[in-house]
CSV table of C-alpha atoms in Angstrom, one decimal:
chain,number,residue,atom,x,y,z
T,1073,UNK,CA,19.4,13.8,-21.8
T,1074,UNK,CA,21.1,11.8,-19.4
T,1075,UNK,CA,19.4,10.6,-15.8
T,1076,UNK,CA,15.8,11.1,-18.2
T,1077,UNK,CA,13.7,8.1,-18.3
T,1078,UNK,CA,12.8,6.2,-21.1
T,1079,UNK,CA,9.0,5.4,-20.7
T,1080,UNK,CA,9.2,2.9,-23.8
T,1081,UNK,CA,12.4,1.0,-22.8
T,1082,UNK,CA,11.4,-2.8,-21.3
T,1083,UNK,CA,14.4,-2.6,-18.7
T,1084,UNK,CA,12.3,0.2,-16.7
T,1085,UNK,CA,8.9,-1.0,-15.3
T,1086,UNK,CA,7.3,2.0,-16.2
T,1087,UNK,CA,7.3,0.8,-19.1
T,1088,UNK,CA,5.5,-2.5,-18.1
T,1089,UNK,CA,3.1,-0.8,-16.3
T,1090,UNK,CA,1.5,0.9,-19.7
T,1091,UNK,CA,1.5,-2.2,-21.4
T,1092,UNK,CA,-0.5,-3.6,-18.8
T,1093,UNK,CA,-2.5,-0.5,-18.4
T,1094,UNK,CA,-1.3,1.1,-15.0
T,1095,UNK,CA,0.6,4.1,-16.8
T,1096,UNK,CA,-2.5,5.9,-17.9
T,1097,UNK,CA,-2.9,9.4,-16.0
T,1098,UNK,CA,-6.7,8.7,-15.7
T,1099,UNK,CA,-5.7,4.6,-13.5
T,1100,UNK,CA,-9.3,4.3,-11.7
T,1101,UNK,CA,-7.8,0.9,-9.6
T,1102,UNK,CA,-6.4,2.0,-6.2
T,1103,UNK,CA,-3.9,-0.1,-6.1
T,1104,UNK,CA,-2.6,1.0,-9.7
T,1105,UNK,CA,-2.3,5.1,-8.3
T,1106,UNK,CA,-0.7,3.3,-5.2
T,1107,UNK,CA,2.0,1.4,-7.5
T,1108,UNK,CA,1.9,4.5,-9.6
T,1109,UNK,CA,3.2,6.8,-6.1
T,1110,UNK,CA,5.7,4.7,-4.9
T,1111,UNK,CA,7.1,4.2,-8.1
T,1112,UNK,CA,7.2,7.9,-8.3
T,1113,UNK,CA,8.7,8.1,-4.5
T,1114,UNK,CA,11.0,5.5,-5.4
T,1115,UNK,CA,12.8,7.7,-8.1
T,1116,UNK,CA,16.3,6.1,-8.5
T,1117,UNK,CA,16.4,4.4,-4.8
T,1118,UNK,CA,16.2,0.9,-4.5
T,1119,UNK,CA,12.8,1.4,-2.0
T,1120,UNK,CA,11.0,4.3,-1.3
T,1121,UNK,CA,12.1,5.5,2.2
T,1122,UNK,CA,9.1,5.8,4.9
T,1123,UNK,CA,10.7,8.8,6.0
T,1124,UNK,CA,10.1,10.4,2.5
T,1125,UNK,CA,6.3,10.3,2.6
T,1126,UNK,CA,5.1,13.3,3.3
T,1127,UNK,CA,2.5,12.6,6.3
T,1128,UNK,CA,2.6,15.8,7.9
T,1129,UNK,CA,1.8,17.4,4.6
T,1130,UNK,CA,-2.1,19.3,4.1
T,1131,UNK,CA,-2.9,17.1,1.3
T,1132,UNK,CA,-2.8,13.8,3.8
T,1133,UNK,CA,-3.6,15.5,6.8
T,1134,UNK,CA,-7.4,17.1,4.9
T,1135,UNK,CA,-7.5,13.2,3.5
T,1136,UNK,CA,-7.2,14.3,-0.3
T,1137,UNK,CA,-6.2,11.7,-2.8
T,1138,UNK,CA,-4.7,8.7,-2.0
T,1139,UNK,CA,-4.4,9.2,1.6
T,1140,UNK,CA,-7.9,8.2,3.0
T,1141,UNK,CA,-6.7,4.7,1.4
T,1142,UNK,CA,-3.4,4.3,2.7
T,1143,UNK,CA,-1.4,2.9,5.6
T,1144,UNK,CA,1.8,2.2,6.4
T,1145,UNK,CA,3.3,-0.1,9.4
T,1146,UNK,CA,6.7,-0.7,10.6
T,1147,UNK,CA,7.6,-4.5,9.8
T,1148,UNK,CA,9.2,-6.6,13.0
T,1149,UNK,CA,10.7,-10.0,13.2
T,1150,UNK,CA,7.3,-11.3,13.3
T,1151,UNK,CA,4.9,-9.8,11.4
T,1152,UNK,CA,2.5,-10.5,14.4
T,1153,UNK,CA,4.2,-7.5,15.9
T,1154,UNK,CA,3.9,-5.0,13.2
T,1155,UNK,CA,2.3,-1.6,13.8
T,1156,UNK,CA,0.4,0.9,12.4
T,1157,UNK,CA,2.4,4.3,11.5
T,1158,UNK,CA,-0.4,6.0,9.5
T,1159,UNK,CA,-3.7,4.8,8.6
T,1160,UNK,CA,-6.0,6.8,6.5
T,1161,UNK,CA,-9.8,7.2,7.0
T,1162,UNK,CA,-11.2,4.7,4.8
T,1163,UNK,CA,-8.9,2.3,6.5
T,1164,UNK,CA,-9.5,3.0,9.7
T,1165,UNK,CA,-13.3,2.3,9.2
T,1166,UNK,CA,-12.8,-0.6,8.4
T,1167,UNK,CA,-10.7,-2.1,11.8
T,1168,UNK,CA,-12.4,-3.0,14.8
T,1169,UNK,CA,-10.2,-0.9,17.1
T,1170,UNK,CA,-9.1,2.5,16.5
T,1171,UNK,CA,-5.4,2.1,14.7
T,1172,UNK,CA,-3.5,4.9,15.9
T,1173,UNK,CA,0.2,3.1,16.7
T,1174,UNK,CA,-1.3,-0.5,17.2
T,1175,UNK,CA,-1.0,-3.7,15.8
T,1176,UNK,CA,-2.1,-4.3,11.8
T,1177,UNK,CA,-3.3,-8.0,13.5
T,1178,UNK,CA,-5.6,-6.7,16.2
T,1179,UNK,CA,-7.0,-4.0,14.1
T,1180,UNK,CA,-7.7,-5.1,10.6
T,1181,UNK,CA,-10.7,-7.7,10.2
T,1182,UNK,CA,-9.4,-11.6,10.4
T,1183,UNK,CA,-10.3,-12.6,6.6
T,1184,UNK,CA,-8.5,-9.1,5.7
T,1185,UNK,CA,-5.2,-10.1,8.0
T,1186,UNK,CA,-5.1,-13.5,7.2
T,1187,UNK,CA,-4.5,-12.8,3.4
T,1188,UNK,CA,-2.3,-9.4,4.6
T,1189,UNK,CA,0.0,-11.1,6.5
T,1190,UNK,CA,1.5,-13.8,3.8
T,1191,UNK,CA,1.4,-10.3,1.9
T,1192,UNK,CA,3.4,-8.7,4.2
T,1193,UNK,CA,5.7,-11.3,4.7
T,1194,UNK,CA,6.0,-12.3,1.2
T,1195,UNK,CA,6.7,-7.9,0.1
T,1196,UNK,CA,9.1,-8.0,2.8
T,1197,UNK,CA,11.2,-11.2,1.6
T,1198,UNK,CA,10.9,-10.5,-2.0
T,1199,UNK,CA,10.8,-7.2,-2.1
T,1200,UNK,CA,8.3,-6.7,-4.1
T,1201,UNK,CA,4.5,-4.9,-3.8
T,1202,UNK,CA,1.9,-7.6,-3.9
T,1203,UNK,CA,-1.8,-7.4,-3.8
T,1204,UNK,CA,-4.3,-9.3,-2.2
T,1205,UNK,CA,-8.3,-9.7,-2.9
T,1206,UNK,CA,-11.1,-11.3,-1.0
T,1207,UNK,CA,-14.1,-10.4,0.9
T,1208,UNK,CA,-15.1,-9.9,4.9
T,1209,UNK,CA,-18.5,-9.0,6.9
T,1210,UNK,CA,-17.8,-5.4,7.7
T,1211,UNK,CA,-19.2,-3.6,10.6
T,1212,UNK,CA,-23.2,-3.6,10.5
T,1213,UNK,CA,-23.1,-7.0,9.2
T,1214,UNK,CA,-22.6,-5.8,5.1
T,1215,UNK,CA,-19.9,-8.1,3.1
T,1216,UNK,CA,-17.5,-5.7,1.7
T,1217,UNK,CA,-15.1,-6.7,-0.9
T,1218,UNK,CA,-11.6,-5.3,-0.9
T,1219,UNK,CA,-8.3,-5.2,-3.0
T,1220,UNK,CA,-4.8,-4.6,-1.3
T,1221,UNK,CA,-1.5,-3.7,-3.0
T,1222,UNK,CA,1.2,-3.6,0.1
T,1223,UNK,CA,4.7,-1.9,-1.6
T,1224,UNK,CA,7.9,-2.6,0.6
T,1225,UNK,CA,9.7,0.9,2.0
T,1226,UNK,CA,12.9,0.5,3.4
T,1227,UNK,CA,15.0,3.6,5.0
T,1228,UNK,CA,19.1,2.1,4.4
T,1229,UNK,CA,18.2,1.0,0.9
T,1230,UNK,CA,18.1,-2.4,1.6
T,1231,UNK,CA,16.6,-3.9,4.4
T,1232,UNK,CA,12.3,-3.6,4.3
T,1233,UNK,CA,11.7,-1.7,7.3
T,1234,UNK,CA,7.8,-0.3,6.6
T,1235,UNK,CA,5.6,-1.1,4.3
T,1236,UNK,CA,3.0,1.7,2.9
T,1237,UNK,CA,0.1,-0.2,1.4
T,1238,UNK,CA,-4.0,1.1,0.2
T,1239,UNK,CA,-7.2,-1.0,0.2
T,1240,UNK,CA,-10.1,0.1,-0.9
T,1241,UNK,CA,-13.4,-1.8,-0.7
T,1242,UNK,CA,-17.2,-2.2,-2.0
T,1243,UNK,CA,-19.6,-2.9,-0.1
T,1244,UNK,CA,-22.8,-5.6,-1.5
T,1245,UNK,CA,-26.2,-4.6,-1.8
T,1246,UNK,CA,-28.4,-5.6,1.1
């Protein structure tokens, strides 16, 4: 039927995402389901909007799913200047000051915003999600190791305005 999506046809990057294994209903990455949502909250826009995520809905505001893994920030001229919208639990335990409508810079741990920041930048000019990897001393001195997937958002369809990304980490034995 017409406006139906062809999950095997190359041209639609669902169907690159099974071949490289992100389609499966049971994806244990983070950054898969993330890629999996905004794909899904993308529909037939060019860019999810930020305005289309439903933040004041139960499921994010009890943490469920996702959510306890995702943030979004508003992008400025300078990515220096880019601020927290939302930021989930998980997140937010890992900054060193609470989150709530500050900057990503000032709040996420250097080794984490120096690799999310040529992210940022790089989703916002290509307009593309990207992910990022690496490793930081967390809070009580344990090294955590985290992977990022940041997905561009953009309310006019073709201008990147947000950005909604999720980063989950590990944390090493003692």
């Amino acid at each position: 039927p017409a406006g139906e999506r062809n999950m095997t046809d190359p041209k639609f990057p669902w169907a690159l995402a099974a071949n490289i294994g992100i389609g499966r209903k049971n994806e244990r990455r983070l950054t898969g389901r993330a890629l999996l949502y905004w794909w899904a909250l993308k529909d037939d826009l060019p860019f999810p909007r930020h305005s289309a995520l439903p933040l004041d809905s139960e499921e994010v505001k009890n943490g469920e799913g996702l959510w306890p893994n995702i943030f979004t920030a508003t992008l400025k001229r300078s990515i220096e200047a880019s601020r927290f919208v939302y930021c989930g639990a998980s997140v937010a335990d890992i900054c060193s000051t609470p989150p709530e409508d500050s900057l990503v810079s000032a709040c996420l741990p250097s080794p984490v915003w120096d690799k999310l920041r040529y992210v940022f930048e790089t989703a916002a000019s290509t307009m593309k999600p990207l992910t990022a990897s690496g490793r930081f001393v967390a809070k009580g001195g344990r090294v955590a190791l985290y992977r990022a997937i940041v997905l561009p958002l953009s309310e006019d369809g073709s201008a990147i305005d947000h950005v909604m990304g999720a980063i989950g980490c590990k944390y090493e034995s003692l």
